[in-house]
PDB file of C-alpha atoms in Angstrom:
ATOM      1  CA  UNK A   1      20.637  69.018-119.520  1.00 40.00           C
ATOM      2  CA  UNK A   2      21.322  70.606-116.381  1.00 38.00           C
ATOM      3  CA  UNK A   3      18.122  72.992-116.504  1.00 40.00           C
ATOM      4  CA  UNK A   4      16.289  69.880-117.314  1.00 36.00           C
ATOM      5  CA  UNK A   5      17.407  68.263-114.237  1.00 40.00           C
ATOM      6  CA  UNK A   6      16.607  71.542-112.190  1.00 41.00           C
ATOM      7  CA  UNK A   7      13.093  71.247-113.597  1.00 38.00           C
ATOM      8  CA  UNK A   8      12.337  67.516-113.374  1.00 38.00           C
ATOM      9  CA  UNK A   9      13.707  66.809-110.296  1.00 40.00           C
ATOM     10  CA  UNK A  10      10.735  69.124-107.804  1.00 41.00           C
ATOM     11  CA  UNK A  11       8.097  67.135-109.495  1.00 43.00           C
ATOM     12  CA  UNK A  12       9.518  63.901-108.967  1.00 42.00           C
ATOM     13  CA  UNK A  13      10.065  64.808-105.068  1.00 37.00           C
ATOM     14  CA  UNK A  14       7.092  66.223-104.805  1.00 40.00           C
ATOM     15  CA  UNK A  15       5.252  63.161-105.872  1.00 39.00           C
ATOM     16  CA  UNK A  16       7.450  61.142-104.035  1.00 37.00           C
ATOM     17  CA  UNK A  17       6.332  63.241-100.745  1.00 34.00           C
ATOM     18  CA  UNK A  18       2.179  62.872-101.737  1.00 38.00           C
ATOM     19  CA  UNK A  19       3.183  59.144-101.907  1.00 41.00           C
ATOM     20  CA  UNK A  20       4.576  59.128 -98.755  1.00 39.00           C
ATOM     21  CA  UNK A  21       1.399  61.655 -97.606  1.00 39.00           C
ATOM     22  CA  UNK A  22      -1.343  58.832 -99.168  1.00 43.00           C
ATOM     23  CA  UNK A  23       0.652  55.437 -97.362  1.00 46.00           C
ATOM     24  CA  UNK A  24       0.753  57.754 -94.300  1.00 45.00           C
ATOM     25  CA  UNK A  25      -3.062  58.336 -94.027  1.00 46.00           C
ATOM     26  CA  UNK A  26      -6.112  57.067 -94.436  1.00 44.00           C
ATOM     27  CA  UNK A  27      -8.817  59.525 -95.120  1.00 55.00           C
ATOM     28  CA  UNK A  28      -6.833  62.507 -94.027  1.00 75.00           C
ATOM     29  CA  UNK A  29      -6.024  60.573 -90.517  1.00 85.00           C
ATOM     30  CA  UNK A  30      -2.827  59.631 -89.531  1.00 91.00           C
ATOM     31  CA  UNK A  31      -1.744  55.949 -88.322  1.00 92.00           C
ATOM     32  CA  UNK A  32      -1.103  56.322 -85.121  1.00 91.00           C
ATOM     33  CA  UNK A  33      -4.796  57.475 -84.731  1.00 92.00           C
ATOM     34  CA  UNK A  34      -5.762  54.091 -87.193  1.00 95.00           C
ATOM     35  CA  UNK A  35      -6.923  50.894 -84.860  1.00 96.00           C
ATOM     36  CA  UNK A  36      -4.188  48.170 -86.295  1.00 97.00           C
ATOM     37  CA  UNK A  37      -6.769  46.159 -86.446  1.00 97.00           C
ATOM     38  CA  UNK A  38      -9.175  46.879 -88.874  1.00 97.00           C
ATOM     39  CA  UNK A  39     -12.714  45.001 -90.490  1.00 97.00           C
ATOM     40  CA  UNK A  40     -12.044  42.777 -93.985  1.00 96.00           C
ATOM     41  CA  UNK A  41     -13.548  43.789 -96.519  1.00 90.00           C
ATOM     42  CA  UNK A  42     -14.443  40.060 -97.150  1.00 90.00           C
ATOM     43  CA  UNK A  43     -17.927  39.101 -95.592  1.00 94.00           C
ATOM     44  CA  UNK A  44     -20.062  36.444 -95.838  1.00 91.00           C
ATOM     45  CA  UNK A  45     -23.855  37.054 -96.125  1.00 91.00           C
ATOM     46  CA  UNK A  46     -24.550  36.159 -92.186  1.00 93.00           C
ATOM     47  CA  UNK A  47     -21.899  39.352 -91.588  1.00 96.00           C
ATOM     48  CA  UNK A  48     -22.551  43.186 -91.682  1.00 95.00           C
ATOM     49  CA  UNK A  49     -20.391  46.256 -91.184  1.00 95.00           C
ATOM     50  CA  UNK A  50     -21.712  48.944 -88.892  1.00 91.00           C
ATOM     51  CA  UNK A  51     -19.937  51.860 -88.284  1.00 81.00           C
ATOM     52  CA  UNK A  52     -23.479  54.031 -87.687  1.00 82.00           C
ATOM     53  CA  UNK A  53     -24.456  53.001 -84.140  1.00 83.00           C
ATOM     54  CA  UNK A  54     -21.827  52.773 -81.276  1.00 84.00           C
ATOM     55  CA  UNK A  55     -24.078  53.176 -78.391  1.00 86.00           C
ATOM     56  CA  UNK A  56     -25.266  49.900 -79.204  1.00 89.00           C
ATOM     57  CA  UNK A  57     -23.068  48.788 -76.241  1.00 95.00           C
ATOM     58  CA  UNK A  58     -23.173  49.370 -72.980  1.00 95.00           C
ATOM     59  CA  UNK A  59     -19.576  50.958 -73.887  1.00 96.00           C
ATOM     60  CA  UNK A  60     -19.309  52.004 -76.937  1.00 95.00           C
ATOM     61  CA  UNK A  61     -17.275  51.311 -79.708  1.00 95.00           C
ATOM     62  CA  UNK A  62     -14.044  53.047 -80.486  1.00 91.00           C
ATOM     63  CA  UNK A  63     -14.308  51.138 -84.004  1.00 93.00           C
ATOM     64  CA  UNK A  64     -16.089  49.740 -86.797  1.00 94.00           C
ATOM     65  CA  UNK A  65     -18.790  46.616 -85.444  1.00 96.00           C
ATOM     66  CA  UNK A  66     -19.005  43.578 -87.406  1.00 97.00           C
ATOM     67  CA  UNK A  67     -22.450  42.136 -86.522  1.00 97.00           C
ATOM     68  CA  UNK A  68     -23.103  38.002 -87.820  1.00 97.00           C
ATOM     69  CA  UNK A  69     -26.475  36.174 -86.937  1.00 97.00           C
ATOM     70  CA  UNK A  70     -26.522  32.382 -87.089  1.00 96.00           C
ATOM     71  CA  UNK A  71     -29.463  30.191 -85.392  1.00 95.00           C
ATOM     72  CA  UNK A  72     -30.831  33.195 -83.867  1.00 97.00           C
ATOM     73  CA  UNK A  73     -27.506  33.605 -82.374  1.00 98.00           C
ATOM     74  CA  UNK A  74     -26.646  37.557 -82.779  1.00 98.00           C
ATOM     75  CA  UNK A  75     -22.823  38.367 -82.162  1.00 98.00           C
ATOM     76  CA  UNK A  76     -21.433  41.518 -82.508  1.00 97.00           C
ATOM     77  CA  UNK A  77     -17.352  42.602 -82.237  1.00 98.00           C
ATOM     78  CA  UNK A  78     -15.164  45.620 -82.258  1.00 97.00           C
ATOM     79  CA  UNK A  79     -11.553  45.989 -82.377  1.00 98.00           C
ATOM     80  CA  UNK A  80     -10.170  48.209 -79.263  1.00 97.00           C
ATOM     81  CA  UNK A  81      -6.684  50.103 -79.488  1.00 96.00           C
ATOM     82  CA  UNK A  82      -4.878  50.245 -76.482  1.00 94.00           C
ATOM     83  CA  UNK A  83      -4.558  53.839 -76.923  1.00 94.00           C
ATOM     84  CA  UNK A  84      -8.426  54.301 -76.405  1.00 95.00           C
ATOM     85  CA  UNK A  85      -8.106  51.420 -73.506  1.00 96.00           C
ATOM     86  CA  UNK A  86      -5.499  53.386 -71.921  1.00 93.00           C
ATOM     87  CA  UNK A  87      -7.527  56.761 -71.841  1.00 94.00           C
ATOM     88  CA  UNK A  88     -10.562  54.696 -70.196  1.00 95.00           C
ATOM     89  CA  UNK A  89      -8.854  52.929 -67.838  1.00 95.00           C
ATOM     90  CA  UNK A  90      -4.947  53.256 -67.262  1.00 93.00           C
ATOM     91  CA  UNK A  91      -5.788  56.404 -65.093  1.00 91.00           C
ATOM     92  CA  UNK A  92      -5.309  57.515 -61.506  1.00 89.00           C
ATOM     93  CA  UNK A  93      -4.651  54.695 -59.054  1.00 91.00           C
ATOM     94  CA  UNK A  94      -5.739  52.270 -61.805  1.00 91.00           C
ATOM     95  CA  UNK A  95      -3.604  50.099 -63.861  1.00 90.00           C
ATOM     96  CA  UNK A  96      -5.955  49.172 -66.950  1.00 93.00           C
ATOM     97  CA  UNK A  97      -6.645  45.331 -66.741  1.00 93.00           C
ATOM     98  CA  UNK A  98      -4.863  45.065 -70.656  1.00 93.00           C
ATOM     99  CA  UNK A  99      -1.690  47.398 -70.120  1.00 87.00           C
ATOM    100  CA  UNK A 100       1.156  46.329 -71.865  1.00 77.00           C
ATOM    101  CA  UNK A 101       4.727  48.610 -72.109  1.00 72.00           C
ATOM    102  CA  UNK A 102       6.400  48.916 -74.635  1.00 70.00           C
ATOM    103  CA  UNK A 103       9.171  46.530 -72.895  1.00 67.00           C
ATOM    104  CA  UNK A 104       7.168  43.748 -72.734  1.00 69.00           C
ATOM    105  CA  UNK A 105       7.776  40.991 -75.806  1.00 69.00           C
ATOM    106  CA  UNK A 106       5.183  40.319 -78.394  1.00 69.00           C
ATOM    107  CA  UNK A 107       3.577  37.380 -76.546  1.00 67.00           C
ATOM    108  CA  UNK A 108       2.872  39.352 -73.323  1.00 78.00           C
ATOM    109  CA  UNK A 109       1.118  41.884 -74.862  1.00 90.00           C
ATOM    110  CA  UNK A 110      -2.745  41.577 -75.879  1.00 94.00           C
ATOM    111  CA  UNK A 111      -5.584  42.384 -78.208  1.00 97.00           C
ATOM    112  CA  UNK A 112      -8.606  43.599 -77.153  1.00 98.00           C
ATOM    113  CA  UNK A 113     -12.217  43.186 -78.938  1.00 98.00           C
ATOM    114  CA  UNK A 114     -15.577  43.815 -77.400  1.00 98.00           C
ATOM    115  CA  UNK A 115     -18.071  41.359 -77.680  1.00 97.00           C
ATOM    116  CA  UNK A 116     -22.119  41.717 -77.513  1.00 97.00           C
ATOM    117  CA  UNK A 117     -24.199  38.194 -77.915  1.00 98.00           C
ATOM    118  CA  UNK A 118     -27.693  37.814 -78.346  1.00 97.00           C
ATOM    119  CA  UNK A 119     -29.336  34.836 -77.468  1.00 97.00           C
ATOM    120  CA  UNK A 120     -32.915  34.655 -79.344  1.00 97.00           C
ATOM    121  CA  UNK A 121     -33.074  31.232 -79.366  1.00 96.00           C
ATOM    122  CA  UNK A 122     -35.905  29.715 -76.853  1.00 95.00           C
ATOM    123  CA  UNK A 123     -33.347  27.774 -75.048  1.00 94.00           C
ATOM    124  CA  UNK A 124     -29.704  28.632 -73.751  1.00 95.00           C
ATOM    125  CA  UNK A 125     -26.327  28.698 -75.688  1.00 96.00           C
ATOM    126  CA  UNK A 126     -23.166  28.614 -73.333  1.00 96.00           C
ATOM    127  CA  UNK A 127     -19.644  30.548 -74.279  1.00 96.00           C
ATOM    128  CA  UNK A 128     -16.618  29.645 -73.049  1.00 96.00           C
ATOM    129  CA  UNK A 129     -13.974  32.055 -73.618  1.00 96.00           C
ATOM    130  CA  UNK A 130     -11.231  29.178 -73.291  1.00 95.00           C
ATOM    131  CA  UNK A 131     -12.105  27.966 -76.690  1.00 97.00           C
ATOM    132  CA  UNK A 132     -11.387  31.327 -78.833  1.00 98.00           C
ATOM    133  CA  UNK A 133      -8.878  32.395 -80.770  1.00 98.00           C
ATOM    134  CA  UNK A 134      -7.511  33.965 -84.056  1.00 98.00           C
ATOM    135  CA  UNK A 135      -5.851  32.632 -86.518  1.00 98.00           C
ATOM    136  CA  UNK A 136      -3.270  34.620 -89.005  1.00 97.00           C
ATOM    137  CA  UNK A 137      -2.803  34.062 -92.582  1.00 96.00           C
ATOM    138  CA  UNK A 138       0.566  32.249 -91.627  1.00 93.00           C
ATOM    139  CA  UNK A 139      -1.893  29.230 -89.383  1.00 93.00           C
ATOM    140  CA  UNK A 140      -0.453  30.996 -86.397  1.00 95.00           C
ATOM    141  CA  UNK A 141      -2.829  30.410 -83.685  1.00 96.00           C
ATOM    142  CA  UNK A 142      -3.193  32.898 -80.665  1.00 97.00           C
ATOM    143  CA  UNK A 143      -5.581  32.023 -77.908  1.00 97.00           C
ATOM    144  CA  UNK A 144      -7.898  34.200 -75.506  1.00 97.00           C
ATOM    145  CA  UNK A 145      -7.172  35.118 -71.925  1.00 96.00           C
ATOM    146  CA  UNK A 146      -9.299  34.898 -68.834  1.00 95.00           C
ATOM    147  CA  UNK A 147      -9.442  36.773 -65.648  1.00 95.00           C
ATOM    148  CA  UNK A 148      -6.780  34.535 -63.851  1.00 94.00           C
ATOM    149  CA  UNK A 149      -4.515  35.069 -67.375  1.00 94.00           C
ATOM    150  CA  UNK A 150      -4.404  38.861 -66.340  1.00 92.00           C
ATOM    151  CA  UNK A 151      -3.685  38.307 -63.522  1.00 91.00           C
ATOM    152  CA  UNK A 152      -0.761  35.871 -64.260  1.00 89.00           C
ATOM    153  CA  UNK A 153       0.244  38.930 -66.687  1.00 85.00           C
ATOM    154  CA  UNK A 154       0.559  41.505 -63.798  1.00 81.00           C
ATOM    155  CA  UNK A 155       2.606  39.073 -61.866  1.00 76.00           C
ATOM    156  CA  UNK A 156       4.950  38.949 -64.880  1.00 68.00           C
ATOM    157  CA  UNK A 157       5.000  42.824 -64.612  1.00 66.00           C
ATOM    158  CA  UNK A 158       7.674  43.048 -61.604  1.00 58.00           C
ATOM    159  CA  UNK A 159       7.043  46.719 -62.260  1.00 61.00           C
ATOM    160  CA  UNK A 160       3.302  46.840 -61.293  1.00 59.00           C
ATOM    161  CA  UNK A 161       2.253  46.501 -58.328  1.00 63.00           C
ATOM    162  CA  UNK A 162       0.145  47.505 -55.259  1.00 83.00           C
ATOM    163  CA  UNK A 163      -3.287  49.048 -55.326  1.00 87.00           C
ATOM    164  CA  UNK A 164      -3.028  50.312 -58.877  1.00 87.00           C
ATOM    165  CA  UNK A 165      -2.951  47.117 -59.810  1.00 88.00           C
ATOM    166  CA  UNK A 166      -5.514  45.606 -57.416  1.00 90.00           C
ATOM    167  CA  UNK A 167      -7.677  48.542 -58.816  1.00 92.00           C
ATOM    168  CA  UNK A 168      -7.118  47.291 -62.493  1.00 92.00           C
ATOM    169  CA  UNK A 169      -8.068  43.934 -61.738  1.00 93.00           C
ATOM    170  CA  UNK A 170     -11.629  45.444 -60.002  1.00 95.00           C
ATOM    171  CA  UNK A 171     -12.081  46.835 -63.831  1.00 96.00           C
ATOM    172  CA  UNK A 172     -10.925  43.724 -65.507  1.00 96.00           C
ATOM    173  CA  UNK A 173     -14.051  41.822 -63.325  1.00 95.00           C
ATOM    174  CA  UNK A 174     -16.647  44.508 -64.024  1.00 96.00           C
ATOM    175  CA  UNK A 175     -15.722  44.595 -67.637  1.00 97.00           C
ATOM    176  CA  UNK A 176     -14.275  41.423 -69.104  1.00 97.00           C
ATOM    177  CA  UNK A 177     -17.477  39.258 -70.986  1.00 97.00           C
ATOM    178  CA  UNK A 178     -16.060  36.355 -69.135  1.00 95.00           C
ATOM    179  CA  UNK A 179     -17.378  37.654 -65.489  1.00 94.00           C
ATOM    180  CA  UNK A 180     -20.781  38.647 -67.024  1.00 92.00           C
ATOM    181  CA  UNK A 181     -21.755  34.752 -67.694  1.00 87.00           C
ATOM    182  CA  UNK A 182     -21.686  33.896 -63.905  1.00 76.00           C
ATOM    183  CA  UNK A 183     -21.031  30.200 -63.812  1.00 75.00           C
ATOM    184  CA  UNK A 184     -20.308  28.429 -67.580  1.00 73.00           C
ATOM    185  CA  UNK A 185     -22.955  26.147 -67.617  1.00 78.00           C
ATOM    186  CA  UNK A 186     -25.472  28.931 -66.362  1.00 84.00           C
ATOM    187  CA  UNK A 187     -25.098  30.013 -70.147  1.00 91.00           C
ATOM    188  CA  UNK A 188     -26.967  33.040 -72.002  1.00 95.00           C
ATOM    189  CA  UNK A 189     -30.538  32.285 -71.171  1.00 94.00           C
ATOM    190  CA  UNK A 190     -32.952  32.871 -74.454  1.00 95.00           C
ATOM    191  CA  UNK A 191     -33.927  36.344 -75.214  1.00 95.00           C
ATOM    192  CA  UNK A 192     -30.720  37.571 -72.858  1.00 95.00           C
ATOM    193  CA  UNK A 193     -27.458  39.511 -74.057  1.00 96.00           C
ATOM    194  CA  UNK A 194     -24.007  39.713 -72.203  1.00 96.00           C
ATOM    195  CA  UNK A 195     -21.349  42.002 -73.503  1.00 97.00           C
ATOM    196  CA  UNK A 196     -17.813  42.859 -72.298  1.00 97.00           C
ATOM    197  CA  UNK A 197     -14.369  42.359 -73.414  1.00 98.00           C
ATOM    198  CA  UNK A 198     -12.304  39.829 -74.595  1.00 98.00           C
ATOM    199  CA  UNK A 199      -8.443  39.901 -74.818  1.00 98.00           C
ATOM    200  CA  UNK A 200      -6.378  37.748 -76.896  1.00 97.00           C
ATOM    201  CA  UNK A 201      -2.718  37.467 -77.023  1.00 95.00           C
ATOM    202  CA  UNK A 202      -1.368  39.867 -79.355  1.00 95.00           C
ATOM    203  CA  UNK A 203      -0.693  38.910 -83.246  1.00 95.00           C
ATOM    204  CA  UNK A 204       2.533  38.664 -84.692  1.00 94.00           C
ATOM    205  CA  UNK A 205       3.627  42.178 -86.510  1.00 93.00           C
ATOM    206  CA  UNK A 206       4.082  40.499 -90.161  1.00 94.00           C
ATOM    207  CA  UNK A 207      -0.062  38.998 -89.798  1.00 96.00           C
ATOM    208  CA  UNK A 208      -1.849  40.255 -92.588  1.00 96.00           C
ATOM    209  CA  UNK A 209      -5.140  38.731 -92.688  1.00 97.00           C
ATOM    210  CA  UNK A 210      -6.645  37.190 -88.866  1.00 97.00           C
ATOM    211  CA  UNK A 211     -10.167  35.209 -88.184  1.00 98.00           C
ATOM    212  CA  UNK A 212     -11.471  35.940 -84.858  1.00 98.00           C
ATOM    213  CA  UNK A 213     -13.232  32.056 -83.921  1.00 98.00           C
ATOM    214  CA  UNK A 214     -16.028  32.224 -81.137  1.00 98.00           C
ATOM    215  CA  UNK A 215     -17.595  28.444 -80.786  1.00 98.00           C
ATOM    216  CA  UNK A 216     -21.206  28.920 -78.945  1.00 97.00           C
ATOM    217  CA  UNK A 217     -22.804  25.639 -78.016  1.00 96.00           C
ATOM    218  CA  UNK A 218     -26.390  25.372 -78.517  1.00 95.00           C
ATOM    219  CA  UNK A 219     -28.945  23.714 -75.692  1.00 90.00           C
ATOM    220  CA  UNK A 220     -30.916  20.819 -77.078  1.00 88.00           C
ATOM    221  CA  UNK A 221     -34.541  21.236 -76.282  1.00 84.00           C
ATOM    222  CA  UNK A 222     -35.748  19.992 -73.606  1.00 82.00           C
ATOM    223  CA  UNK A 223     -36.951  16.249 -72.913  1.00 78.00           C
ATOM    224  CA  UNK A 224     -35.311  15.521 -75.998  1.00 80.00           C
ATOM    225  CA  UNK A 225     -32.156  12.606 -76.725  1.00 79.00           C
ATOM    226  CA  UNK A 226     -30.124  15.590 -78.776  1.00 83.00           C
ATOM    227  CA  UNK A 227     -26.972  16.481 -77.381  1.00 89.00           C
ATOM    228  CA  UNK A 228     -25.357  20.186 -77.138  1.00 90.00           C
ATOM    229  CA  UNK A 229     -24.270  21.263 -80.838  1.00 94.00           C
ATOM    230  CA  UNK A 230     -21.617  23.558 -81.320  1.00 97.00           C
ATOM    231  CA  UNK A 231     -21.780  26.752 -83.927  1.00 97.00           C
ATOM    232  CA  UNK A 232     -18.670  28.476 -85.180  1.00 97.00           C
ATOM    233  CA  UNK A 233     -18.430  32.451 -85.776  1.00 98.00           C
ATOM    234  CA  UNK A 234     -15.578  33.478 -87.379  1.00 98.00           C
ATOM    235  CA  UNK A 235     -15.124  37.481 -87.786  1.00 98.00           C
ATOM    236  CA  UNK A 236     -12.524  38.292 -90.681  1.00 98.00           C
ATOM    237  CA  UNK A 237     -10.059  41.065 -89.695  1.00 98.00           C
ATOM    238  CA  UNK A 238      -6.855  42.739 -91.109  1.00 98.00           C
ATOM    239  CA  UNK A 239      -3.974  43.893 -89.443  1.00 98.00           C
ATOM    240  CA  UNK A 240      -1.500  46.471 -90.176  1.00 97.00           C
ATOM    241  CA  UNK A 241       2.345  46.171 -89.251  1.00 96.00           C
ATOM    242  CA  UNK A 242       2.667  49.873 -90.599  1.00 95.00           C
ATOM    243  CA  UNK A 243      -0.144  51.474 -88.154  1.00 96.00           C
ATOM    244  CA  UNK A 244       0.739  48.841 -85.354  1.00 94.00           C
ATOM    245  CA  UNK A 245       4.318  50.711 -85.082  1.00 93.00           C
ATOM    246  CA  UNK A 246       2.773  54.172 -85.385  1.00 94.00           C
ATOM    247  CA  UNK A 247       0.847  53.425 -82.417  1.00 93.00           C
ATOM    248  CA  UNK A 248       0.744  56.071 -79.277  1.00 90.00           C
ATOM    249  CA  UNK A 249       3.630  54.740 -76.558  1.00 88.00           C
ATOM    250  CA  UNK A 250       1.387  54.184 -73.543  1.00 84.00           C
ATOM    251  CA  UNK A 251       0.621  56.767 -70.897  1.00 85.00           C
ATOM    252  CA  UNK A 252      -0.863  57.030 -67.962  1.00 83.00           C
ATOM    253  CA  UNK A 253      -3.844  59.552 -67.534  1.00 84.00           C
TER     254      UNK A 253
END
């Protein structure tokens, strides 16, 4: 019996340890190099999956795209990790506009998509950044933040201040989708794109399964009684509590 148990018990370890090995990566790459926050596999026939063109933005994506077309409305969305944010922009005399330490509580920290819309409608849509927001599997809502959010954020951050910070908040204008609108009701005029980012506050760790909403109102045409409609994008997205924990402790570059 004891021989037995000398020959049993390397196989059993040894598939506990490819067990461990296969929840530990995905395709041969470890978590921490996983975003957290990851394309469903769920989509609707308006939505595609690209993962073949990430020049497509002006900065390009450090993830898979989700790309939906409604009304001639094009909208396309990637997940950023704050480890590729960091490398980009939390460098030098630069504090990157989303930073968040490790200190910070859930609530203060953020989650950061890119956004490109495409306006091929023949009159304007207007997007107001105000209005979005995820929602978790648990109907936890968490809503987006504007320029004057960050900066509320950095006041928060007794740690971080100065130029670094005055410098991160330069970015955060040249780079947030928010500042590429100009005023809101100047709107996306037709055959126009604006892209940029878009933080939200950051999910709860035990969120499984998240909807990213963007509401675009449509222009009635013109000389016309109709009044501005209002069209709903929602982007399905998983999260990972597993990866999120594995995640790079920020650094400055």
């Amino acid at each position: 019996m004891k021989r037995l148990n000398n020959v049993v018990w390397p196989s059993i370890a040894g598939l506990f340890i490819l067990l461990l090995l296969t929840m530990g990566c995905t395709s041969g790459t470890p978590l921490k190099n996983l975003p957290p926050i990851q394309p469903s596999e769920q989509l609707d026939e308006n939505t595609v999956l690209d993962e073949s063109n990430p020049e497509q933005f002006k900065i390009p994506a450090k993830s898979p795209v989700l790309i939906m077309t409604k009304d001639d409305i094009e909208i396309a969305i990637c997940y950023w990790r704050h480890h590729a944010l960091n490398r980009k922009y939390h460098r030098g005399n630069s504090v990157s506009p989303f930073y968040a330490s490790e200190a910070l509580h859930q609530g203060e920290k953020t989650d950061v998509f890119y956004l490109k819309i495409t306006n091929n409608r023949p009159q304007k849509i207007l997007f107001d950044v105000r209005k979005c927001k995820i929602e978790d599997q648990g109907e936890n809502w968490y809503g987006a933040l504007d320029y004057d959010d960050l900066v509320e954020r950095f006041g928060l951050m007794s740690r971080v201040a100065g130029l670094p910070v005055r410098n991160g908040l330069a970015i955060a204008r040249r780079v947030l989708i928010e500042k590429q609108i100009g005023r809101l009701d100047d709107g996306i005029p037709p055959g126009e794109s604006i892209e940029g980012f878009l933080p939200f506050y950051q999910t709860k760790l035990n969120a499984r399964e998240m909807t990213v909403m963007l509401p675009i109102e449509k222009a009635p045409p013109p000389n016309t009684t109709k009044r501005y409609q209002t069209i709903q994008f929602d982007f399905p997205f998983t999260h990972s509590e597993s990866i999120r924990h594995a995640q790079p402790t920020p650094v400055k570059y």
